[in-house]
């Protein structure tokens, strides 16, 4: 579809939405509807900014907001200062130090239509002459806003937007982000600003997002919704190791406070200086005189962005001149000199052929939309998760419906809504319970805390269904695959097909049975020859000596992922000590006395797991099978307890480190699963740089490779989770109370 056609198509779509919203409004009065919308938007804000777990697409959210805006301007008597249309969201979280922004961080008005963009230009044209209307058109990065403060050239801190006035200090994550200089050097003899707040975005590349999701899915965990949420979750994670493994990037594009004022006259000048200082900037930055030229740039970017490796959700169009920006000023939550043009997500209509139920490793039942294959944003979509029963009810999806499909963050397929005028009169309301009955699945909906920050009774809600019978062949297969996965026992060649056969042939019921598998049995597996049978048996053998945390992770205790498994291993040092631990001991190990509700759920899950006889037997079977179920005393076997935090990472050492000898640093990296190489390339994960680091450091900067100093290196390999902070749980979707 040509861009123009698409824009008008979305113009129609937006009008359709507004129109249907108006129709549905015929029942509630404008005042009631305004109230409803404010409440609904506030709930979505909470999910988006604080929990990084939205349940509607950005497009749907923007529609709610434009409906509210339209109503508020038609009925100014109901206008309120604290309406979501007038304030920026709030991402502040517990456990972070707060700092004020010297200049508040605002949000941006947005539009999906070229017509509205031209209206914006016309408003500006009333105040400034046409020949001064020079715009920059940049990609709108779909990440998390950040403000980097430098004082006399030294990095001081990085803050999130927070509530716009003050933000959370996320500096410790910034060392993991390639391209944020620790120090700014004067360029061409120009003095450094005494204070400068540099505004930008932290993001995750699409391939990194897909990598992490693939890993999660292999482990039977729910995938993340989109890169933005994963970025937000990562920078708000209390666990630095977790963020080290998730690669983040940053782009900078703007200015907050700057002393002395007048250091920069235009954004273009600022960009040049930022580039010279070493910050990453987007390649595309269209320079356009007037609205029509800017529209051209918006269209151009609309095509180019499809091939960007990072997520974008629009274009930001802003006046280049800082003096003119000041002249135009700002509203309560957004500047008048800039606007975001959002590209409506590419959508397609198709038929919902069926809703199937998928059972995960823990027995969780996820409904899946089986769709008539349809092309959306470059790929064919035939399935999409429907998340849970409530989501199906909220969207009132029925088998046989024509539905609109889009990709969240242009990556994950999602069913947005059904097409009402195409619904068959006999379309039946989907009943999850009936479906379970039809399939003969006995299931339950255990209560789960909705907001771990509010542990009061009554805040729990049943969201997902779980099968009651946890020992079916399907679940045995799922557990086996999980147990053999990379973050557990890491047994190569034990994927879906082998696991299914092992269970079907009755060779393996529990993961412990793997260790009694014989070469002869392996030979019986489909397509298995001597070599493949030997490889499988060798892989199983090798896994006997894996670190204790891997075995603990492999148990599949709900909510206990890699991070917590490591903490438990370190604390209890043997599987039997963990198995026999008291509630206080487990609580103490996990949350160091902090009575967080999330912690309580995890403690309950661990205790419930080890209370079950079959799980205790499983642990004993692991011991009898000769697995490594202990960490040897410190000093006798160091590597057994060393967490492989650098697994798969390639380091380059350069310059003189203040206290470590190079050889020691190398050993420390290797003991943690990393490799050390002599030269910097695209494959390098991290450069550990000391004083007088020369060309290698430059090369790293050029390639955007992460650079850390010795202090940061030591921090990463040193004591983990600070006192009183439980790490973010990587398997939070599975926090259940059994
Ligand atoms: S300029 C608000 N430029 O979009 C002051 N913002 O929805 C002007 N964003 O809070 C912002 N890419 O976090 C600007 N190239 C870009 C951007 C960008 C992403 C974010 C930014 C802002 C949000 C508004």
XYZ file of C-alpha atoms and ligand atoms in Angstrom:
762
model
C 0.000 0.000 0.000
C 1.377 3.440 -0.835
C 2.167 5.569 2.214
C -0.478 8.072 1.227
C -3.165 5.462 0.868
C -2.133 3.983 4.146
C -2.366 7.317 5.912
C -5.837 7.936 4.621
C -6.772 4.365 5.456
C -5.730 5.022 9.023
C -7.490 8.330 8.963
C -10.628 6.341 8.214
C -9.754 3.761 10.845
C -9.293 6.474 13.435
C -12.561 8.133 12.454
C -14.232 4.751 12.611
C -12.950 4.246 16.119
C -13.995 7.712 17.186
C -17.339 7.222 15.503
C -18.001 3.917 17.212
C -16.814 5.448 20.447
C -19.324 8.255 19.924
C -22.093 5.735 19.278
C -21.217 3.775 22.361
C -21.184 7.080 24.199
C -24.843 7.573 23.460
C -25.528 5.783 26.724
C -23.145 7.501 29.139
C -23.262 11.310 29.323
C -20.084 13.139 28.219
C -19.249 13.699 31.871
C -19.572 9.974 32.648
C -17.609 8.983 29.560
C -14.831 11.448 30.444
C -14.687 9.930 33.886
C -14.624 6.396 32.457
C -11.874 7.270 30.024
C -9.735 8.952 32.672
C -9.990 5.920 34.879
C -9.265 3.520 32.062
C -6.284 5.571 30.822
C -4.884 5.878 34.346
C -5.012 2.093 34.668
C -3.223 1.631 31.359
C -0.628 4.238 32.402
C 0.047 2.298 35.570
C 0.526 -0.914 33.587
C 2.703 0.773 30.962
C 4.941 3.008 33.037
C 5.209 1.218 36.348
C 4.731 -2.427 35.556
C 5.992 -2.325 31.970
C 3.206 -4.752 31.088
C 0.574 -3.112 28.890
C -2.530 -5.024 27.893
C -3.526 -2.880 24.929
C -1.528 -1.743 21.938
C -0.134 1.795 21.785
C -2.530 2.464 18.959
C -5.568 1.515 21.058
C -4.196 3.580 23.928
C -3.716 6.621 21.714
C -7.295 6.261 20.524
C -8.595 6.369 24.084
C -6.529 9.466 24.682
C -7.717 11.246 21.557
C -11.312 10.445 22.450
C -10.778 11.984 25.883
C -9.045 15.006 24.393
C -11.903 15.575 21.942
C -14.464 15.326 24.734
C -12.533 17.649 27.005
C -12.275 20.310 24.357
C -15.963 19.971 23.495
C -16.837 20.197 27.205
C -14.272 22.481 28.822
C -16.441 22.545 31.947
C -15.221 19.002 32.685
C -11.578 19.811 32.019
C -9.242 18.989 34.935
C -5.643 19.886 35.674
C -4.831 16.287 36.563
C -6.450 14.712 33.521
C -4.205 12.125 31.815
C -4.283 14.394 28.753
C -2.487 17.081 30.763
C 0.147 15.176 32.722
C 3.033 12.942 31.773
C 2.984 9.322 32.941
C 4.885 8.232 36.008
C 7.538 5.530 35.860
C 8.985 6.021 39.352
C 9.491 2.731 41.197
C 10.330 1.696 44.715
C 13.941 1.060 45.563
C 15.446 3.784 43.377
C 17.036 6.986 44.517
C 15.110 9.976 43.155
C 16.626 13.138 41.713
C 14.965 16.215 40.296
C 15.418 17.120 36.680
C 16.843 20.619 36.396
C 14.539 21.137 33.441
C 11.403 18.973 33.565
C 11.081 16.121 31.097
C 7.942 16.396 29.070
C 5.933 14.142 26.899
C 4.939 14.856 23.293
C 1.633 15.433 21.591
C 1.087 12.907 18.903
C -0.899 12.372 15.792
C -1.461 9.615 13.284
C -2.575 11.906 10.498
C -0.722 14.140 8.063
C -3.617 16.582 8.177
C -3.190 17.044 11.910
C 0.524 17.442 11.444
C -0.131 20.274 8.995
C -2.541 21.827 11.536
C 0.335 21.782 14.015
C 2.507 23.582 11.441
C -0.254 26.125 10.826
C -0.402 26.917 14.564
C 3.339 27.510 14.593
C 3.129 29.615 11.439
C 1.006 32.129 13.343
C 3.958 32.944 15.562
C 7.004 32.579 13.388
C 7.741 33.489 9.770
C 7.631 30.736 7.134
C 11.314 31.109 6.225
C 12.279 30.373 9.844
C 10.221 27.199 10.132
C 13.117 24.800 9.932
C 12.294 21.381 11.329
C 14.338 18.342 12.201
C 12.570 15.059 11.535
C 13.974 12.160 13.543
C 12.995 8.577 14.231
C 10.950 8.271 17.395
C 12.762 5.534 19.254
C 10.414 3.173 21.044
C 12.271 2.806 24.287
C 12.470 4.475 27.670
C 13.297 8.172 28.045
C 16.481 9.000 29.860
C 18.337 12.099 30.943
C 22.123 11.979 31.319
C 23.624 14.666 33.530
C 27.235 15.809 33.148
C 28.922 18.313 35.394
C 32.138 19.865 34.102
C 32.317 17.065 31.592
C 31.991 14.238 34.117
C 29.085 11.820 34.005
C 27.022 12.345 37.149
C 23.900 10.290 36.724
C 21.216 8.922 34.451
C 17.570 9.440 35.372
C 14.341 8.076 33.980
C 11.617 10.562 33.163
C 9.774 9.607 36.363
C 6.849 11.978 36.736
C 8.591 14.563 34.587
C 9.802 16.522 37.602
C 11.908 13.868 39.270
C 13.123 10.509 38.015
C 14.723 7.276 39.206
C 18.500 7.060 39.241
C 19.437 4.253 36.856
C 23.132 5.153 36.558
C 24.343 1.696 37.413
C 22.694 0.324 34.308
C 24.311 2.896 32.114
C 27.740 1.318 32.381
C 26.251 -1.582 30.452
C 25.067 0.625 27.645
C 27.485 1.169 24.836
C 28.136 4.750 23.872
C 27.465 6.747 27.030
C 30.785 8.503 27.646
C 32.058 8.605 31.211
C 33.651 11.909 30.396
C 33.137 14.608 27.789
C 36.234 16.042 26.183
C 36.350 19.664 24.954
C 36.004 19.767 21.172
C 37.770 22.386 19.019
C 38.771 24.303 22.109
C 35.158 25.018 23.094
C 34.759 24.969 26.873
C 32.592 22.205 28.297
C 29.228 23.217 29.734
C 29.319 23.407 33.537
C 26.108 21.454 33.649
C 24.339 19.711 30.845
C 21.354 17.387 30.812
C 21.359 15.316 27.656
C 18.056 13.758 26.756
C 17.625 10.512 24.929
C 16.168 7.086 24.872
C 17.356 3.682 26.041
C 16.205 0.884 23.765
C 16.689 -2.755 22.937
C 17.433 -3.942 19.430
C 14.817 -6.166 17.863
C 17.225 -9.093 17.425
C 18.232 -8.932 21.087
C 14.565 -8.886 22.075
C 13.875 -11.922 19.911
C 16.910 -13.720 21.329
C 15.735 -13.212 24.899
C 12.186 -14.232 24.063
C 13.343 -17.362 22.234
C 15.349 -18.307 25.308
C 12.360 -17.736 27.545
C 10.051 -19.738 25.356
C 12.533 -22.589 25.262
C 12.328 -22.535 29.034
C 8.561 -22.585 28.962
C 8.255 -18.993 30.181
C 5.876 -16.397 28.840
C 7.601 -14.167 26.268
C 7.862 -10.416 26.819
C 5.317 -8.256 25.019
C 7.693 -5.927 23.156
C 11.217 -4.473 23.304
C 10.066 -1.332 25.109
C 8.656 -3.285 28.028
C 11.710 -5.458 28.215
C 13.907 -2.346 28.212
C 11.845 -0.821 31.011
C 11.931 -4.096 32.962
C 15.686 -4.349 32.492
C 16.605 -0.850 33.645
C 14.286 -1.221 36.609
C 15.665 -4.643 37.482
C 17.410 -4.742 40.838
C 19.718 -7.343 39.482
C 22.703 -5.961 37.595
C 23.685 -9.372 36.218
C 20.390 -9.692 34.499
C 20.857 -6.388 32.733
C 24.409 -7.271 31.779
C 23.080 -10.170 29.792
C 20.429 -8.081 28.085
C 22.119 -5.697 25.710
C 20.672 -2.234 25.649
C 21.505 0.712 23.457
C 20.896 4.421 23.629
C 20.314 7.310 21.272
C 20.440 10.928 22.325
C 18.505 13.756 20.696
C 17.834 16.633 23.033
C 18.786 19.054 25.715
C 17.463 19.676 29.210
C 19.339 22.139 31.397
C 22.516 23.647 30.020
C 24.894 26.086 31.722
C 25.973 28.441 30.437
C 22.730 29.003 28.587
C 23.248 29.777 24.930
C 25.926 27.128 24.480
C 23.854 25.782 21.599
C 21.717 27.814 19.199
C 20.085 24.924 17.342
C 19.423 21.222 17.735
C 21.620 20.618 14.688
C 24.519 22.234 16.535
C 23.752 20.152 19.595
C 23.721 16.999 17.475
C 27.144 17.798 16.060
C 28.586 18.269 19.523
C 26.913 15.137 20.874
C 28.403 13.156 18.037
C 31.836 14.606 18.671
C 31.532 13.698 22.348
C 30.914 10.121 21.294
C 27.193 9.700 21.909
C 25.182 7.533 19.523
C 22.756 9.441 17.305
C 20.333 8.106 14.742
C 21.661 8.289 11.193
C 18.445 9.722 9.892
C 17.794 13.318 10.749
C 15.793 15.084 8.077
C 16.202 18.817 7.746
C 13.036 20.414 6.382
C 11.860 23.963 5.798
C 8.110 24.107 6.385
C 5.354 21.549 6.857
C 5.285 20.136 3.328
C 9.002 19.400 3.272
C 8.680 17.853 6.744
C 5.810 15.661 5.511
C 8.109 14.359 2.785
C 10.703 13.463 5.407
C 8.063 11.764 7.546
C 7.081 9.600 4.575
C 10.689 8.834 3.747
C 11.348 7.773 7.313
C 8.159 5.685 7.282
C 9.806 3.423 4.709
C 13.355 3.479 6.057
C 12.339 2.561 9.605
C 11.083 -0.820 8.428
C 14.697 -1.916 8.066
C 16.035 -0.396 11.277
C 17.499 -2.864 13.765
C 15.969 -0.871 16.639
C 12.263 -0.302 17.330
C 10.680 2.984 16.283
C 7.054 3.978 16.509
C 7.036 7.250 14.669
C 8.825 10.399 13.692
C 9.489 13.339 15.990
C 9.285 16.678 14.244
C 10.806 19.608 16.096
C 11.867 23.151 15.440
C 15.603 23.314 15.029
C 16.120 26.742 16.559
C 16.266 26.746 20.365
C 15.361 30.443 20.420
C 12.182 29.731 18.459
C 11.446 26.791 20.743
C 11.571 29.177 23.701
C 9.360 31.633 21.871
C 6.688 29.011 21.353
C 7.015 27.645 24.872
C 5.138 24.692 26.235
C 1.913 23.363 27.630
C 1.690 21.589 30.966
C 2.941 18.270 29.659
C 4.291 18.839 26.157
C 6.203 21.421 24.164
C 4.448 23.472 21.479
C 7.478 23.269 19.204
C 7.467 19.527 18.626
C 5.065 16.760 17.760
C 5.268 13.019 17.296
C 3.908 11.583 14.109
C 3.095 7.964 14.841
C 2.965 5.412 12.069
C -0.175 3.404 12.562
C 0.698 -0.240 12.908
C 0.163 -2.213 9.773
C -3.002 -4.205 10.283
C -4.700 -6.984 8.385
C -8.075 -8.613 8.496
C -8.416 -12.362 8.684
C -10.593 -15.130 10.080
C -10.279 -16.528 13.558
C -10.475 -20.204 12.646
C -10.201 -21.636 16.124
C -9.066 -20.950 19.648
C -6.794 -23.721 20.845
C -5.407 -24.276 24.309
C -1.701 -24.685 24.852
C -0.294 -26.229 28.006
C 3.051 -24.956 29.296
C 5.648 -26.594 31.508
C 3.989 -25.574 34.740
C 0.611 -26.697 33.494
C -0.478 -23.173 32.612
C -3.103 -23.142 29.866
C -2.720 -20.392 27.284
C -5.383 -19.779 24.640
C -4.032 -19.307 21.132
C -5.790 -17.772 18.129
C -5.499 -20.003 15.071
C -5.826 -17.631 12.155
C -6.283 -17.912 8.455
C -2.704 -17.078 7.369
C -2.356 -13.414 6.541
C 0.542 -11.120 5.712
C 1.293 -8.440 8.331
C 4.315 -6.134 8.262
C 6.394 -8.444 6.138
C 5.619 -11.893 7.560
C 2.783 -14.386 7.463
C 0.814 -14.602 10.665
C -1.220 -17.690 11.446
C -1.182 -17.816 15.242
C -1.305 -15.263 18.031
C -1.443 -15.659 21.767
C -4.685 -14.556 23.389
C -2.940 -14.439 26.798
C -5.762 -15.659 29.046
C -9.488 -16.143 29.451
C -10.069 -12.530 30.509
C -8.446 -11.206 27.342
C -10.800 -13.243 25.154
C -13.773 -11.974 27.137
C -12.549 -8.365 27.074
C -12.228 -8.467 23.305
C -15.294 -10.715 22.963
C -13.576 -12.870 20.369
C -15.584 -15.718 18.894
C -14.528 -18.543 16.626
C -15.407 -17.687 13.024
C -15.080 -13.918 13.571
C -13.295 -11.721 11.109
C -10.576 -10.129 13.197
C -8.020 -7.361 12.894
C -4.467 -8.468 13.452
C -1.406 -6.307 14.040
C 2.042 -6.795 15.441
C 2.745 -5.309 18.845
C 5.858 -3.218 18.488
C 5.754 -4.544 14.935
C 7.084 -7.872 16.153
C 4.583 -10.004 18.026
C 1.280 -10.812 16.324
C -1.779 -9.747 18.251
C -5.525 -9.923 17.680
C -6.750 -6.370 18.209
C -10.512 -6.722 17.810
C -13.230 -8.453 15.869
C -15.072 -6.763 12.988
C -18.631 -6.280 14.344
C -20.376 -5.857 11.002
C -18.969 -9.161 9.780
C -19.936 -11.222 12.805
C -22.192 -14.167 12.006
C -25.469 -14.038 13.928
C -24.874 -17.519 15.297
C -21.318 -16.821 16.518
C -21.042 -18.378 19.942
C -19.496 -16.671 22.933
C -16.241 -18.465 23.659
C -16.419 -20.385 26.885
C -13.064 -21.383 28.287
C -14.678 -23.798 30.677
C -16.656 -25.567 27.970
C -13.540 -25.872 25.908
C -11.711 -27.481 28.803
C -14.612 -29.896 29.256
C -14.638 -30.766 25.561
C -10.935 -31.578 25.713
C -11.364 -33.498 28.943
C -8.877 -31.266 30.748
C -9.398 -30.811 34.447
C -8.170 -27.369 35.365
C -8.268 -24.770 38.094
C -7.688 -21.036 38.389
C -5.417 -20.487 41.377
C -5.439 -17.055 42.988
C -2.510 -14.841 42.244
C -1.427 -11.510 43.637
C -2.139 -8.878 41.032
C 0.113 -6.247 42.475
C 2.866 -7.623 44.696
C 3.258 -4.105 46.086
C -0.192 -4.428 47.652
C -0.199 -7.657 49.566
C -3.547 -7.032 51.268
C -6.126 -9.721 51.034
C -8.542 -9.199 48.239
C -5.955 -7.957 45.746
C -5.438 -11.438 44.387
C -7.223 -12.534 41.285
C -7.420 -15.675 39.230
C -5.916 -14.946 35.835
C -4.683 -18.122 34.270
C -6.009 -21.648 34.229
C -3.721 -24.504 35.209
C -4.224 -28.198 34.629
C -4.935 -30.083 37.849
C -3.172 -33.251 36.795
C 0.491 -32.302 36.633
C 1.818 -35.687 35.625
C 0.556 -36.120 32.091
C 2.856 -37.209 29.243
C 2.690 -33.697 27.724
C 3.847 -32.089 30.932
C 6.571 -34.677 31.387
C 7.860 -33.758 27.941
C 7.695 -30.018 28.712
C 9.565 -30.519 31.969
C 12.207 -32.615 30.322
C 12.838 -30.010 27.635
C 13.061 -27.326 30.281
C 15.384 -29.413 32.459
C 17.746 -29.962 29.514
C 17.626 -26.330 28.407
C 20.590 -23.962 28.241
C 19.876 -22.247 31.546
C 19.354 -25.561 33.342
C 21.374 -28.734 32.748
C 22.360 -27.775 29.223
C 22.040 -31.211 27.612
C 22.542 -30.841 23.864
C 20.316 -32.739 21.431
C 17.478 -33.114 23.898
C 14.789 -31.109 22.165
C 11.091 -31.569 21.559
C 11.334 -34.665 19.379
C 13.775 -36.620 21.569
C 11.953 -35.667 24.777
C 8.612 -36.762 23.299
C 10.021 -40.117 22.264
C 11.729 -40.709 25.587
C 8.439 -40.144 27.381
C 6.279 -42.004 24.862
C 8.534 -45.047 24.954
C 8.375 -45.004 28.719
C 12.151 -44.586 29.108
C 11.805 -41.389 31.089
C 9.114 -40.160 33.457
C 11.019 -37.646 35.554
C 14.235 -35.834 34.655
C 16.116 -38.097 37.084
C 15.289 -41.089 34.849
C 17.491 -39.551 32.178
C 20.520 -40.685 34.119
C 19.517 -44.335 33.757
C 19.019 -44.063 30.003
C 21.177 -46.601 28.164
C 22.974 -46.397 24.864
C 20.779 -49.256 23.565
C 17.625 -47.347 24.446
C 18.964 -44.232 22.757
C 19.616 -46.282 19.598
C 15.906 -47.058 19.422
C 14.981 -43.412 18.955
C 13.849 -42.334 15.528
C 16.733 -41.492 13.150
C 19.272 -42.296 15.871
C 22.513 -43.960 14.793
C 25.501 -44.921 16.906
C 26.956 -41.422 16.762
C 23.786 -39.575 17.723
C 23.019 -42.087 20.497
C 26.533 -41.646 21.869
C 26.241 -37.859 21.713
C 22.994 -37.929 23.650
C 24.347 -40.234 26.346
C 27.598 -38.217 26.559
C 25.583 -35.018 26.942
C 23.554 -36.518 29.772
C 26.734 -37.811 31.426
C 28.416 -34.424 31.185
C 25.426 -32.787 32.834
C 25.966 -34.778 36.040
C 28.679 -32.368 37.081
C 26.913 -29.107 36.221
C 26.710 -26.382 38.863
C 24.136 -26.767 41.610
C 22.168 -23.696 40.551
C 21.440 -25.295 37.202
C 19.914 -28.291 38.894
C 17.835 -26.055 41.158
C 16.684 -24.070 38.155
C 15.834 -27.338 36.411
C 13.413 -28.313 39.167
C 10.952 -25.874 37.642
C 9.696 -24.336 40.866
C 7.183 -21.687 39.785
C 8.715 -18.220 39.888
C 12.239 -19.523 40.446
C 14.333 -18.767 37.395
C 18.056 -18.604 36.885
C 18.629 -15.610 39.151
C 16.882 -17.006 42.193
C 18.309 -20.474 41.562
C 21.784 -18.950 41.847
C 20.909 -17.233 45.090
C 19.468 -20.424 46.544
C 22.508 -22.458 45.482
C 24.875 -19.951 47.007
C 22.949 -19.799 50.248
C 22.081 -23.472 50.826
C 25.054 -25.035 49.050
C 23.307 -28.389 48.648
C 20.062 -29.699 47.270
C 19.254 -31.528 50.487
C 19.787 -28.382 52.587
C 17.392 -26.530 50.320
C 14.905 -29.380 50.389
C 14.846 -29.325 54.182
C 15.013 -25.566 54.644
C 12.553 -23.843 56.950
C 10.332 -21.005 55.891
C 12.539 -18.477 57.693
C 15.673 -19.774 56.050
C 14.145 -19.595 52.595
C 12.743 -16.140 53.240
C 16.057 -14.983 54.566
C 17.909 -16.330 51.547
C 15.567 -14.806 49.040
C 14.651 -11.477 50.399
C 17.007 -10.817 53.246
C 14.218 -10.044 55.643
C 12.279 -7.769 53.371
C 8.641 -8.696 53.641
C 7.715 -8.104 50.058
C 4.634 -9.836 48.779
C 6.495 -11.079 45.738
C 9.009 -12.673 48.073
C 6.244 -14.298 50.095
C 4.809 -15.867 46.983
C 8.203 -17.257 46.016
C 8.829 -18.580 49.516
C 5.422 -20.255 49.458
C 6.172 -21.794 46.075
C 9.492 -23.211 47.244
C 8.038 -24.677 50.428
C 5.056 -26.112 48.575
C 7.374 -27.714 46.055
C 9.481 -29.513 48.628
C 6.453 -30.560 50.642
C 5.274 -32.795 47.822
C 6.483 -36.332 48.233
C 7.208 -36.881 44.559
C 9.431 -33.793 44.462
C 11.388 -34.960 47.516
C 11.833 -38.322 45.802
C 13.024 -36.553 42.676
C 15.750 -34.801 44.675
C 16.814 -38.068 46.250
C 16.931 -39.678 42.817
C 19.280 -36.918 41.662
C 21.585 -37.657 44.584
C 21.503 -41.413 43.889
C 22.207 -40.779 40.221
C 25.445 -39.123 41.280
C 24.598 -35.600 40.155
C 26.466 -32.667 41.553
C 24.023 -31.678 44.274
C 26.470 -29.722 46.410
C 28.867 -26.845 46.214
C 32.212 -27.945 47.548
C 33.563 -25.892 50.442
C 35.074 -22.634 49.348
C 38.729 -23.042 48.642
C 38.595 -26.658 47.580
C 36.636 -26.279 44.394
C 36.233 -22.727 43.318
C 34.664 -23.166 39.956
C 31.736 -25.193 41.295
C 30.391 -22.097 42.973
C 31.404 -19.547 40.419
C 28.502 -18.195 38.506
C 29.062 -18.296 34.773
C 28.002 -14.705 34.330
C 30.239 -14.142 31.311
C 29.202 -17.260 29.434
C 29.461 -16.628 25.702
C 30.983 -13.171 26.209
C 34.169 -12.117 24.480
C 36.300 -9.583 26.339
C 39.190 -7.482 25.138
C 41.601 -6.049 27.690
C 43.369 -2.791 26.983
C 45.426 -0.219 28.863
C 46.761 -0.544 32.398
C 44.238 -1.525 35.024
C 44.609 0.287 38.368
C 44.938 -2.801 40.549
C 44.488 -5.989 38.559
C 47.194 -7.627 36.526
C 46.005 -8.459 33.033
C 46.574 -12.118 33.619
C 44.423 -12.063 36.746
C 41.635 -10.271 34.959
C 41.836 -12.869 32.206
C 41.570 -15.710 34.709
C 38.624 -14.043 36.404
C 36.815 -13.729 33.087
C 37.537 -17.291 32.078
C 36.485 -18.682 35.457
C 33.102 -17.100 34.765
C 32.697 -18.626 31.344
C 34.013 -15.698 29.272
C 36.758 -15.603 26.666
C 39.503 -13.063 26.181
C 40.529 -11.997 22.723
C 43.345 -9.791 21.508
C 41.500 -7.523 19.115
C 38.241 -5.629 19.013
C 35.655 -6.671 16.451
C 31.902 -6.708 16.081
C 31.905 -9.968 18.011
C 33.475 -8.355 21.075
C 30.987 -8.152 23.928
C 32.917 -5.865 26.221
C 36.186 -3.966 26.442
C 37.791 -3.732 29.858
C 39.820 -0.562 29.600
C 42.443 0.843 31.918
C 44.639 3.920 31.701
C 46.220 4.837 28.417
C 43.963 2.585 26.483
C 44.671 3.388 22.868
C 43.369 2.253 19.522
C 41.384 -0.689 20.906
C 39.278 1.686 22.923
C 38.704 3.878 19.902
C 37.736 0.877 17.807
C 35.311 -0.240 20.521
C 33.658 3.180 20.551
C 33.440 3.147 16.774
C 31.733 -0.234 16.761
C 29.504 0.649 19.681
C 31.039 -2.105 21.835
C 30.489 -1.733 25.552
C 33.467 -0.343 27.477
C 33.884 -0.767 31.234
C 36.568 0.141 33.714
C 38.094 -1.981 36.452
C 35.761 -0.735 39.165
C 32.750 -1.741 37.123
C 34.336 -5.069 36.256
C 34.921 -5.820 39.920
C 31.410 -4.752 40.774
C 30.018 -7.182 38.222
C 31.962 -10.140 39.452
C 31.684 -9.184 43.089
C 28.843 -9.572 45.542
C 25.534 -9.563 43.796
C 22.144 -8.221 44.911
C 22.620 -5.424 47.419
C 21.180 -5.758 50.930
C 17.448 -5.624 51.167
C 16.755 -5.992 47.523
C 15.315 -9.042 45.961
C 16.279 -9.345 42.321
C 13.655 -8.947 39.692
C 12.155 -12.279 39.043
C 12.654 -13.392 35.495
C 9.685 -15.715 35.634
C 7.210 -13.360 37.174
C 4.397 -14.669 35.050
C 4.495 -17.799 37.036
C 4.131 -16.412 40.517
C 1.442 -18.624 41.856
C 0.169 -19.660 45.159
C -0.492 -23.333 45.047
S 12.240 14.950 21.404
C 9.465 15.922 25.004
N 13.094 13.053 19.874
O 9.199 10.189 22.834
C 10.519 16.740 24.438
N 11.741 12.445 21.719
O 6.351 10.400 23.419
C 10.965 16.434 23.076
N 11.381 10.024 21.931
O 9.507 11.665 25.975
C 11.348 15.025 22.870
N 12.567 9.427 20.184
O 11.247 9.883 25.306
C 12.364 13.349 20.964
N 13.968 11.498 18.398
C 13.243 11.772 19.488
C 12.620 10.781 20.260
C 11.871 11.158 21.374
C 11.829 9.000 21.193
C 10.521 9.869 23.108
C 10.905 10.746 24.266
C 9.649 11.492 24.629
C 8.615 10.612 24.034
C 7.313 11.304 23.788
